[in-house]
Coordinates of C-alpha atoms in Angstrom, one line a residue:
Chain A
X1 CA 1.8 17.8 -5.4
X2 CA 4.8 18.0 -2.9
X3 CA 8.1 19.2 -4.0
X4 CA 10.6 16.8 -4.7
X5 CA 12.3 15.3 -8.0
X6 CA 10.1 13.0 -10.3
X7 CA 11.9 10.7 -12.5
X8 CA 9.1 10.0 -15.4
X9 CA 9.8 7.1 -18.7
X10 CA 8.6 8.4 -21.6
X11 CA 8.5 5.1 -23.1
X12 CA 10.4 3.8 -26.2
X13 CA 9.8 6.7 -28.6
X14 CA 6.5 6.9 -29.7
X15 CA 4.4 8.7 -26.8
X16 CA 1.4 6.5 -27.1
X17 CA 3.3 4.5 -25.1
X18 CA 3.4 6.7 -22.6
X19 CA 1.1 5.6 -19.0
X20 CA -1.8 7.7 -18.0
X21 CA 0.5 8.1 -14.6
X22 CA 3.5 9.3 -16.2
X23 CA 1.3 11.7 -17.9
X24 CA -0.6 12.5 -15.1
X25 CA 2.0 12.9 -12.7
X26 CA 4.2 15.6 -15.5
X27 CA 1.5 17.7 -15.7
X28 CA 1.5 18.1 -12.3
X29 CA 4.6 19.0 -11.8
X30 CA 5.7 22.4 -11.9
X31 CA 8.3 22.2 -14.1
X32 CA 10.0 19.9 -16.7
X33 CA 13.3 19.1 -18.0
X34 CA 13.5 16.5 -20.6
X35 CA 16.8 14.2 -20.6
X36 CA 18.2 15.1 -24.1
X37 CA 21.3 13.1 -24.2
X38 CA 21.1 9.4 -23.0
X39 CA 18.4 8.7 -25.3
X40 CA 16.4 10.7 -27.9
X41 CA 12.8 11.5 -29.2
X42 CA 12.0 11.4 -33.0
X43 CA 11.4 15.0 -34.0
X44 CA 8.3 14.9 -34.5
X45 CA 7.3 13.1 -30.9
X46 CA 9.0 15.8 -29.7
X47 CA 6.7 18.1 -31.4
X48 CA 3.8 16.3 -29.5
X49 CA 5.2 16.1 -26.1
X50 CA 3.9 19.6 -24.9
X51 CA 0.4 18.1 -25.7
X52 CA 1.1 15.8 -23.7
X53 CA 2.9 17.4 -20.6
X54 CA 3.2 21.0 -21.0
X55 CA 6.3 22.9 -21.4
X56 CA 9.1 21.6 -21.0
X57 CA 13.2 22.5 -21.6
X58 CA 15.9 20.4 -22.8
X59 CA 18.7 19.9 -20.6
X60 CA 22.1 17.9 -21.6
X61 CA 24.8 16.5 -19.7
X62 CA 26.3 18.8 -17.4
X63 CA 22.8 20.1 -16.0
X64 CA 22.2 16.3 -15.3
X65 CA 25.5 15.0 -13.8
X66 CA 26.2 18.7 -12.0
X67 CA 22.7 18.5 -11.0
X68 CA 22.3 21.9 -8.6
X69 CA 20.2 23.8 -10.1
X70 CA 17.7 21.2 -10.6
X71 CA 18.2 19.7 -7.0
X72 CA 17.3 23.4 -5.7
X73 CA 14.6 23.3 -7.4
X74 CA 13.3 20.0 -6.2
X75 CA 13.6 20.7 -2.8
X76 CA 11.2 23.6 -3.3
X77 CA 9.0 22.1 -5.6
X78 CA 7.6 19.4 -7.6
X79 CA 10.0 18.9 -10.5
X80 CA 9.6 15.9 -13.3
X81 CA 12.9 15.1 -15.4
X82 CA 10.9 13.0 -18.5
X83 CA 13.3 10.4 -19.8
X84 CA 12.8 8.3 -22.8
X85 CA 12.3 4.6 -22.3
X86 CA 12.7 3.9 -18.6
X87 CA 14.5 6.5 -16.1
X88 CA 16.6 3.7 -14.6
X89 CA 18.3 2.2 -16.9
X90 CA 21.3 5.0 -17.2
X91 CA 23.8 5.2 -14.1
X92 CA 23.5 8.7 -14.1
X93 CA 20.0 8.8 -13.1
X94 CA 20.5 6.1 -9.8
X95 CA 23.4 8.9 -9.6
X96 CA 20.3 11.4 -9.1
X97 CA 18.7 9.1 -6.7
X98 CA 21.8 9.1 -4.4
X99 CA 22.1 12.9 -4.6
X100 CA 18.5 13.2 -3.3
X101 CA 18.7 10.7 -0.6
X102 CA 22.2 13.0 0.9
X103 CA 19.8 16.4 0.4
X104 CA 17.2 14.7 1.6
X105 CA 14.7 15.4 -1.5
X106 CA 11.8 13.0 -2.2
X107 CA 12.6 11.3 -4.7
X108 CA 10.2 8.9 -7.0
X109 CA 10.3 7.1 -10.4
X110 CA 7.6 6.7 -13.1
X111 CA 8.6 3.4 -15.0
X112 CA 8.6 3.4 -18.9
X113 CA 8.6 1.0 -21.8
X114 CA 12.4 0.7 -22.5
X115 CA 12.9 -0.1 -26.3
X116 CA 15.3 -3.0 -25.1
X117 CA 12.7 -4.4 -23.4
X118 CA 11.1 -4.2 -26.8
X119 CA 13.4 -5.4 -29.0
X120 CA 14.0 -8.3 -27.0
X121 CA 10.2 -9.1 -27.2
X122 CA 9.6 -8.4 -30.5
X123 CA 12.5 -10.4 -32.0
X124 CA 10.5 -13.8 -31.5
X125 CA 13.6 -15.0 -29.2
X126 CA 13.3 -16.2 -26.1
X127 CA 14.1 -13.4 -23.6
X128 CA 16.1 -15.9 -21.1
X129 CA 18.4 -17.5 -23.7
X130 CA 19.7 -13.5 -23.7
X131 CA 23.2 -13.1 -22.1
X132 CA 25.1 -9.3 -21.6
X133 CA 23.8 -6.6 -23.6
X134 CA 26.4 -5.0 -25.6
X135 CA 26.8 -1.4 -27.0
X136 CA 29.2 -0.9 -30.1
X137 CA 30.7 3.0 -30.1
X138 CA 31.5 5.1 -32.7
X139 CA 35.6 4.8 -33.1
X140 CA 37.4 7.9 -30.8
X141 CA 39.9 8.7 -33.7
X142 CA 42.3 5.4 -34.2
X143 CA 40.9 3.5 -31.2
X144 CA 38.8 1.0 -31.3
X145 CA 38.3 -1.6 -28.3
X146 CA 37.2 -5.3 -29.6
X147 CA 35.3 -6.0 -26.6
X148 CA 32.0 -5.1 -27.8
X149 CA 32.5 -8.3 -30.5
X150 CA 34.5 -10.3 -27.7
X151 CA 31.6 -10.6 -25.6
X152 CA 29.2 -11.0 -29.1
X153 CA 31.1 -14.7 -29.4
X154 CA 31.6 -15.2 -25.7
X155 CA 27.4 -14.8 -25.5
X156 CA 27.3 -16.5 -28.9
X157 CA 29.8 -19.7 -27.9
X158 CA 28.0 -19.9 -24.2
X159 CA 24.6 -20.4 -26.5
X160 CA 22.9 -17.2 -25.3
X161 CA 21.7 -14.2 -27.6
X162 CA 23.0 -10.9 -27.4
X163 CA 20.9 -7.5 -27.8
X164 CA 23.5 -5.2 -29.3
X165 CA 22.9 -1.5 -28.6
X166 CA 24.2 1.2 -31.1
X167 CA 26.1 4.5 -29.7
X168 CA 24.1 7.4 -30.1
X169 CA 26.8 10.1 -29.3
X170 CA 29.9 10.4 -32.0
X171 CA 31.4 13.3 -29.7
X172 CA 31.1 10.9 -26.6
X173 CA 30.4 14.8 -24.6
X174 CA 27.1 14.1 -24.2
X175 CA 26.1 18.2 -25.2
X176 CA 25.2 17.7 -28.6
X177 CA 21.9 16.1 -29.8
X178 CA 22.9 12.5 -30.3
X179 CA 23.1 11.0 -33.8
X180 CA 22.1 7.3 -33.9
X181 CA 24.3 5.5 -35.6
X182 CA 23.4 3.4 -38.6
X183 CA 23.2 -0.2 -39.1
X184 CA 26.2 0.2 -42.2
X185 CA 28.3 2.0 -39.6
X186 CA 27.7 -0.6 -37.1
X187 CA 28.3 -3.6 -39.1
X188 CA 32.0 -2.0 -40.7
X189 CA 32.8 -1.2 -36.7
X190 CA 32.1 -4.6 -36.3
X191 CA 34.2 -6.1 -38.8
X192 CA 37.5 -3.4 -37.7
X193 CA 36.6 -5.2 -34.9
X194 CA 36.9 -8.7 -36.5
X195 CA 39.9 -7.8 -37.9
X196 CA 41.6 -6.6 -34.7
X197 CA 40.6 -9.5 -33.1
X198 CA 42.3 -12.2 -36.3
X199 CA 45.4 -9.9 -36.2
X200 CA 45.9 -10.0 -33.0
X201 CA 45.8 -14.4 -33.2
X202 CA 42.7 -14.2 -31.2
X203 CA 39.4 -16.3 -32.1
X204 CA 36.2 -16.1 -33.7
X205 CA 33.3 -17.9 -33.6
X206 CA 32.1 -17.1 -36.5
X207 CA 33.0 -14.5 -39.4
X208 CA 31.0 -11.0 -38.7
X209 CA 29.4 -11.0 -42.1
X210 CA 28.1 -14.8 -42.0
X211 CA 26.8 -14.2 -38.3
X212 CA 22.8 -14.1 -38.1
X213 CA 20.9 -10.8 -37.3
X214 CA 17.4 -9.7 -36.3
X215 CA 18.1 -5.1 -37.2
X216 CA 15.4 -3.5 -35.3
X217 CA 14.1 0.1 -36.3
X218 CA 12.4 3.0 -35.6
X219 CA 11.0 0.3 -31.8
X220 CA 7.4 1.4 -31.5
X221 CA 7.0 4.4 -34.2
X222 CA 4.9 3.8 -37.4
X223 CA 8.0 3.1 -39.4
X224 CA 8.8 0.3 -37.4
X225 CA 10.8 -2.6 -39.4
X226 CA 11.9 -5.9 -37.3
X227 CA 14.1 -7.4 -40.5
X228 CA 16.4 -10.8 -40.1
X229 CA 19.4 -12.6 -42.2
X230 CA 23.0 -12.4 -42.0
X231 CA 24.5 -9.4 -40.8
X232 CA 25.9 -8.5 -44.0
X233 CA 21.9 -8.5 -45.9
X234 CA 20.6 -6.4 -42.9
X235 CA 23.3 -3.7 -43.1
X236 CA 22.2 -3.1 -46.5
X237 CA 19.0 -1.4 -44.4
X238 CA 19.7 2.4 -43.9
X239 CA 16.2 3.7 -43.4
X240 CA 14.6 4.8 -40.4
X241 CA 15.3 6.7 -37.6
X242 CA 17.3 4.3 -34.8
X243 CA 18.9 0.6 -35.0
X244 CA 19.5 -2.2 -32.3
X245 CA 20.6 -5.5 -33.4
X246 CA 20.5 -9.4 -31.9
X247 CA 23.0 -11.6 -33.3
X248 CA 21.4 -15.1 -32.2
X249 CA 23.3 -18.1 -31.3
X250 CA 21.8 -21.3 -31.6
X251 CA 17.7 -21.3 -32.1
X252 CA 15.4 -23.4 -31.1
X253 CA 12.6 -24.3 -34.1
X254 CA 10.1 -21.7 -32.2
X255 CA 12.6 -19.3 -32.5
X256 CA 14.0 -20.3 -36.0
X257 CA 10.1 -20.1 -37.3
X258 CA 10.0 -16.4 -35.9
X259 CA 13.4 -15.6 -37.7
X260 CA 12.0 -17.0 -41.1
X261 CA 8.6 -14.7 -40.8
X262 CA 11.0 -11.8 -40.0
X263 CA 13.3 -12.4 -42.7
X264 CA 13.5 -10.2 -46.0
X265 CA 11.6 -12.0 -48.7
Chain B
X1 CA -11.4 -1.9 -35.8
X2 CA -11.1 -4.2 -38.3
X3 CA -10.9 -8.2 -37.4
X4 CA -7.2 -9.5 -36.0
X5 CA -6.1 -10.5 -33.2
X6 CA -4.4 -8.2 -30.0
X7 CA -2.3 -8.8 -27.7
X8 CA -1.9 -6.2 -25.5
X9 CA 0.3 -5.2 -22.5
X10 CA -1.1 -5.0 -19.0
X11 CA 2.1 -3.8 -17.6
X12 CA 3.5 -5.0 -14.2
X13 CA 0.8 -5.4 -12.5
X14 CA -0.6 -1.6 -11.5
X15 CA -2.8 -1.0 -14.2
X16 CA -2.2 2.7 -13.8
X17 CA 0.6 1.9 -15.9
X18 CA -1.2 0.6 -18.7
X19 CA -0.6 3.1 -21.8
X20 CA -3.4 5.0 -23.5
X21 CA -2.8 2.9 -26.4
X22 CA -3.1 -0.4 -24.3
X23 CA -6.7 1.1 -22.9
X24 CA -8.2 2.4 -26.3
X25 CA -7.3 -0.7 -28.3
X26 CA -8.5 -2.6 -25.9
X27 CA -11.6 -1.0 -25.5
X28 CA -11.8 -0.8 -29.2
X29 CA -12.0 -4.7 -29.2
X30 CA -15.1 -6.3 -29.3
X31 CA -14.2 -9.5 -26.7
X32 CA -11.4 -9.3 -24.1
X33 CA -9.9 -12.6 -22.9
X34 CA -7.1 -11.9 -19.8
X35 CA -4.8 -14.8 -20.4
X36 CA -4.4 -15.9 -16.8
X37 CA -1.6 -18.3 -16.4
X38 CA 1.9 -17.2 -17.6
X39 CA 1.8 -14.2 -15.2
X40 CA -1.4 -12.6 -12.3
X41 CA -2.9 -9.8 -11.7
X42 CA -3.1 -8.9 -8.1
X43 CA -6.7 -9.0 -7.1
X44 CA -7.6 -5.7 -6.3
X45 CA -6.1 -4.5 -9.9
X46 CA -7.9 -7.5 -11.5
X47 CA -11.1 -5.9 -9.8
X48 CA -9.9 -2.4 -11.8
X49 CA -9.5 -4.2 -15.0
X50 CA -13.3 -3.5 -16.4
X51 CA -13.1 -0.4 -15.9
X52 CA -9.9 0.3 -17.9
X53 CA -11.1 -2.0 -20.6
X54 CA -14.4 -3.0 -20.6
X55 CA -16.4 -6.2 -20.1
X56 CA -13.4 -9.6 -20.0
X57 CA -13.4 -13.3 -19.7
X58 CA -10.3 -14.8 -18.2
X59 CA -8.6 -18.1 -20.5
X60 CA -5.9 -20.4 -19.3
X61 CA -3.5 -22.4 -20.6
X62 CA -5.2 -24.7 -22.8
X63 CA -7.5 -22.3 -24.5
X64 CA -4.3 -20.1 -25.3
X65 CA -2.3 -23.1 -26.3
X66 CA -5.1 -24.7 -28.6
X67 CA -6.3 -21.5 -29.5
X68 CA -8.8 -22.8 -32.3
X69 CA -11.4 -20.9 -30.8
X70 CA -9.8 -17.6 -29.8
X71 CA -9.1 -17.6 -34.3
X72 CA -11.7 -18.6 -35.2
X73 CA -13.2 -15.0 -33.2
X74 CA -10.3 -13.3 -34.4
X75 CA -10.9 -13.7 -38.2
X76 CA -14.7 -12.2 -38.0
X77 CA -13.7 -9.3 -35.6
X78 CA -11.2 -7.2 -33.4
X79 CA -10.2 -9.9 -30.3
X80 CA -7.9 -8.7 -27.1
X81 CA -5.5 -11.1 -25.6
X82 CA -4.8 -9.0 -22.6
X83 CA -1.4 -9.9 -21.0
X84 CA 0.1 -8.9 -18.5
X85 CA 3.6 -6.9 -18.4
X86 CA 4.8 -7.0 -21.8
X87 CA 3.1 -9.5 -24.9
X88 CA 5.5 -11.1 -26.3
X89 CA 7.8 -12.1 -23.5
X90 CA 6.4 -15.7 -23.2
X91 CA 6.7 -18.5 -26.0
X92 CA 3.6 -19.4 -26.2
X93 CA 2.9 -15.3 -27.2
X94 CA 5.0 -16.1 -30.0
X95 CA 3.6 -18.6 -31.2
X96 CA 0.0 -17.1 -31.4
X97 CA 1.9 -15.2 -34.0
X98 CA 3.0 -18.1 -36.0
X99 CA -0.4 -19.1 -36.2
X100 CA -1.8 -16.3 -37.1
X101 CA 0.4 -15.8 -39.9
X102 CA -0.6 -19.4 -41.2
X103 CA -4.5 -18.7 -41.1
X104 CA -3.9 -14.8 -42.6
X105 CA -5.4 -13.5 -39.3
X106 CA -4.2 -10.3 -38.8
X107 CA -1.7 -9.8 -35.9
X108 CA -0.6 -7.0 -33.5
X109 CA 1.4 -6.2 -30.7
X110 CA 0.3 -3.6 -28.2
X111 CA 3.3 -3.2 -25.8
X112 CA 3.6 -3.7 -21.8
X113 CA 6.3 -2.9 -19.0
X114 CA 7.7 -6.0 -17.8
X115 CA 8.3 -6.3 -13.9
X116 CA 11.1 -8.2 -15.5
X117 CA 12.9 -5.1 -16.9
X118 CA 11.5 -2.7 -13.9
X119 CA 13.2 -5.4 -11.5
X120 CA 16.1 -4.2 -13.2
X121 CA 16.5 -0.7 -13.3
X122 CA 14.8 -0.3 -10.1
X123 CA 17.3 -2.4 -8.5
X124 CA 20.0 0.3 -9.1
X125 CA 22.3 -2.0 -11.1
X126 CA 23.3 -1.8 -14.2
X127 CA 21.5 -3.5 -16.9
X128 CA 24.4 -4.0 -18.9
X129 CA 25.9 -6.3 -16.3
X130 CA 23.0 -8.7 -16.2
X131 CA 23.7 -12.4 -17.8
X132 CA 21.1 -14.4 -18.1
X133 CA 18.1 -14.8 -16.6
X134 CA 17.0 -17.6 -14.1
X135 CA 13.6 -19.3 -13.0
X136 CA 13.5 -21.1 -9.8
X137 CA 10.7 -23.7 -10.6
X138 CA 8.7 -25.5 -7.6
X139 CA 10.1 -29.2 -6.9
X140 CA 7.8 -31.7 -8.1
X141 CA 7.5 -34.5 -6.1
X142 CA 11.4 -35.8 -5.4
X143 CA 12.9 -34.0 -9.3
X144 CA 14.9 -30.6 -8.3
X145 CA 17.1 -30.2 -10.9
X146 CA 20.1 -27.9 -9.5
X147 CA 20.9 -26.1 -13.0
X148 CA 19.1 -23.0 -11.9
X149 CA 21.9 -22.1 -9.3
X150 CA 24.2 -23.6 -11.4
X151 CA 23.5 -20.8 -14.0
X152 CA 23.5 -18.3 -11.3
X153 CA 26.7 -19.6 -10.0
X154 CA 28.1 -19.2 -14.2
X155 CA 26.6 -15.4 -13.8
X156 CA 28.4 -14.4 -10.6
X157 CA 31.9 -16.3 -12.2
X158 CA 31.6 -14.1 -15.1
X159 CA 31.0 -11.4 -13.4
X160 CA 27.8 -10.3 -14.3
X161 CA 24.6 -10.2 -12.0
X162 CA 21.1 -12.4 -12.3
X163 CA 17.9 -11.7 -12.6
X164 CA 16.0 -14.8 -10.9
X165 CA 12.4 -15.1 -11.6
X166 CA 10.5 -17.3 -8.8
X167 CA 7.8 -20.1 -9.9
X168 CA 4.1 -19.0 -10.1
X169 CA 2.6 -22.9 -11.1
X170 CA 3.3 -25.5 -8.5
X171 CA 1.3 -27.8 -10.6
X172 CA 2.8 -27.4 -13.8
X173 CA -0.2 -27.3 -15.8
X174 CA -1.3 -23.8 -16.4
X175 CA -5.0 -24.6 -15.6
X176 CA -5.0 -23.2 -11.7
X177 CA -5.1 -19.4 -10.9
X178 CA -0.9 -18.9 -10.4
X179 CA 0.6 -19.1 -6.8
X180 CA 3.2 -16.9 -6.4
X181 CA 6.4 -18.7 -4.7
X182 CA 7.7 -17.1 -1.5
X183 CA 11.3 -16.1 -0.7
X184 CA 11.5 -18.2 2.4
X185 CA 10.4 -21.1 -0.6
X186 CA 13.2 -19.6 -2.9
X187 CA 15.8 -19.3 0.0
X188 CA 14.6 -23.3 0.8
X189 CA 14.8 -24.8 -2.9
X190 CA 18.3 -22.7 -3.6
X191 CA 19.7 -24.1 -0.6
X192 CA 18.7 -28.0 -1.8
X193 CA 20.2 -26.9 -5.2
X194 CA 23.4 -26.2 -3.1
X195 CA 23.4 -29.2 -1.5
X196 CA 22.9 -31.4 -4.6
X197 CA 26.0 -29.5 -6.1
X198 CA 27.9 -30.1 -3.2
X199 CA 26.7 -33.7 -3.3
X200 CA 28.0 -34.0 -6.9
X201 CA 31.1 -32.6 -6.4
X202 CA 30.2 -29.3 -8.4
X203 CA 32.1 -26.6 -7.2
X204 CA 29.7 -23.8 -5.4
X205 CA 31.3 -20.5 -5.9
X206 CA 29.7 -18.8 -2.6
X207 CA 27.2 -20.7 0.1
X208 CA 23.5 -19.8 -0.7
X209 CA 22.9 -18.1 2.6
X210 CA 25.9 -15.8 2.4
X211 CA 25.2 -14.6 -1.7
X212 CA 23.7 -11.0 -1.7
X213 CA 20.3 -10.1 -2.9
X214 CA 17.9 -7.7 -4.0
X215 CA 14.2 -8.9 -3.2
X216 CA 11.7 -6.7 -5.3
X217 CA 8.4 -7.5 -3.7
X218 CA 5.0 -6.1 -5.7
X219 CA 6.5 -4.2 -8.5
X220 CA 4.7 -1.1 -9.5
X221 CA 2.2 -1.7 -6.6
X222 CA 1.5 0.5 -3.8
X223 CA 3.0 -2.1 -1.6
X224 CA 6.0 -2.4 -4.0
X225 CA 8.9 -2.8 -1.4
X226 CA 12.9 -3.2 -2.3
X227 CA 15.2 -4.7 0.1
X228 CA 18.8 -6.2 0.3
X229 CA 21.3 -7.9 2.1
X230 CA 22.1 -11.1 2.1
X231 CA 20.1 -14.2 0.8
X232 CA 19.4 -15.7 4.7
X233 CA 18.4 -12.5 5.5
X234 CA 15.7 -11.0 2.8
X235 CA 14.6 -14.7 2.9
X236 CA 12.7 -13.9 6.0
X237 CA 10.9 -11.3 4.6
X238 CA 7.2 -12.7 3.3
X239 CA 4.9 -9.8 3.3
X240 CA 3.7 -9.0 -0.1
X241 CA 2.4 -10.5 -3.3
X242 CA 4.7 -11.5 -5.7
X243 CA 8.5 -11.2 -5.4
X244 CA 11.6 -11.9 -7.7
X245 CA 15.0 -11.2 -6.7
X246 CA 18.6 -9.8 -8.2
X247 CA 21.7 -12.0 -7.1
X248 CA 24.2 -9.3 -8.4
X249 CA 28.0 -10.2 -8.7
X250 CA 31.0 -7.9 -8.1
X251 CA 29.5 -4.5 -7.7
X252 CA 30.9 -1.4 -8.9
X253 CA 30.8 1.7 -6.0
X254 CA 27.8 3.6 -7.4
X255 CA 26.1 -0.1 -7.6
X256 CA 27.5 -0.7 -3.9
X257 CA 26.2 2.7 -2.8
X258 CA 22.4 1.7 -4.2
X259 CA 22.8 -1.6 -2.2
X260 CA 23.5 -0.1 0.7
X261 CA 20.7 2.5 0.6
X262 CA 18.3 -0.8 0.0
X263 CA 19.3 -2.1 2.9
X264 CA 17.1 -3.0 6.0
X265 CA 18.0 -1.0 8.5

């Protein structure tokens, strides 16, 4: 294969997801950096992903966003940098794409599942009655914006669903392994939210504990658990390895039937 | 394999992007039905698919929707609904579940990549900034209704961009192999849309022909092809398969800077 920098999705966590082209085309590269801080493997796919690729090295956020050393590389060889779910979904990787089109490096992209794709899918809802995905962030010390929930109800009064995204990095450095954060942590972010939101006389749809949730966990690993009801019953559910959330607005009866099936008997 | 029913994820249309798991459950089955309505394989894949998988018989619309048979198969052995991009991304998906559950039949999810979400990242905006998603249907007979712009109109107020899915059943009955819609056809219907609006006294927030675009033409495929500019202009561009297109708001600079380098030059 011809030098140059491979982007390759690794697909939502468990690597039997993975395509026989993204596999193919790691192996053979000549080396392998695996994205450690936009996303993260379970351990112990992590464990299998030299079966799968050969060796490979972690790299965090400065080797990606300062990305030198691995554009040198690239332009003397075939290089992969594996990426879980799909490599284009984080701005720093179209970053990558811009670098290599100034250096003049061939530059290509192996899709992957992305668990958002996913949870969308495998929530019963409809994926077009979906408005703006939203990501709630661990707190920085006091601050904490109420934007996340502000365009939860703005989604929610416009009758669209929203796929809700939890942070993965408390240091917000992006050097650390990231720490998923759990659906507890989310749903009390959520309701320091709320109350930001009532004290400063804005509105709300609809209190954060009454609203309805689909928690998704552990996308496409055996412990996978799709589990629905009000946000305040789902919280209660701490296993597992990684959370997203829908807060629905308005079903239709297909989609109420699929919520009842998913719900906690 | 024990009896139940599959449904398993083609991906976008390349089979090479099929996942292992896709292939060896598949193969594992012991009859294969493509559902061939909601979404098309491109014929030289569809020529690839026995290979991948084995022996298949294609179903449409109403053997999918009045599955009676397909169940009935299902509870005495392992059946494949073979799907392509990603299972459960179409209603009718969903409600295979729901029936399912009623007759006890055993029900699984092998997932796809959706062009859908590849349409996305590959289109270097972010996915975060997406509202929701639009289908331009075919006009049948003198009935176009103009809420499709209108929703892309509500997008591009709000700032966010939309993903715009183009027709694939100019009959409206699922029973004909689909026929992809062109983008001179989408560029034409848009543009009637506009002038109903305009008609109607809706306010139009930005003429048709002057909106920008992204036109993804054959995801995945080797004649995949990524162009933008401005709706007149990737309108004349009808090589290819099967198309969709981005209609992306306000962009941010490192959004601007992948527009420009998807430009025709």
């Amino acid at each position: 294969m011809s030098a140059g920098l491979w982007l390759i999705g690794l697909g939502p966590g468990n690597l039997d997801h993975m395509s026989k082209k993204a596999i193919d085309v790691a192996r053979a590269c000549s080396e392998r950096f695996l994205e450690g801080y936009t996303a993260i493997l379970p351990p112990y796919q992590e464990d299998r992903l030299e079966d799968f690729v050969g060796k490979w090295e972690r790299i965090m956020r400065p080797l990606v966003e300062d990305p030198e050393k691995l554009l040198k590389l690239a332009k003397e060889e075939p290089v992969a940098l594996l990426i879980v779910g799909d490599p284009m979904q984080a701005t720093t990787h179209v970053d990558l794409e811009a670098r290599c089109d100034e250096l003049d490096i061939d530059f290509n992209i192996i899709p992957g599942i992305t668990a958002t794709a996913l949870a969308v899918s495998l929530s019963g809802l409809q994926s077009y009655r979906f408005g703006r995905q939203v990501t709630i962030p661990y707190s920085y010390g006091d601050y904490l914006p109420s934007s996340p929930l502000e365009m939860i109800y703005r989604n929610y009064d416009n009758n669209l669903h929203t796929l809700v995204l939890l942070d993965l990095d408390p240091t917000g450095m992006g050097v650390e392994k990231p720490t998923p954060m759990s659906p507890h942590d989310a749903f009390t972010i959520l309701q320091k939210m709320e109350k930001k939101m009532v004290e400063g006389g804005k509105k709300i749809s609809q209190p954060v504990k009454n609203l309805d949730g689909v928690l998704l966990t552990d996308i496409s690993l055996d412990s996978q658990k799709i589990i629905a009801g009000n946000l305040s019953e789902i919280s209660e559910y701490n296993d597992g390895w990684i959370h997203c959330l829908i807060i629905p607005s308005k079903m239709n009866q297909n989609e109420i039937d699929a919520f009842e099936r998913r719900k906690i008997v």
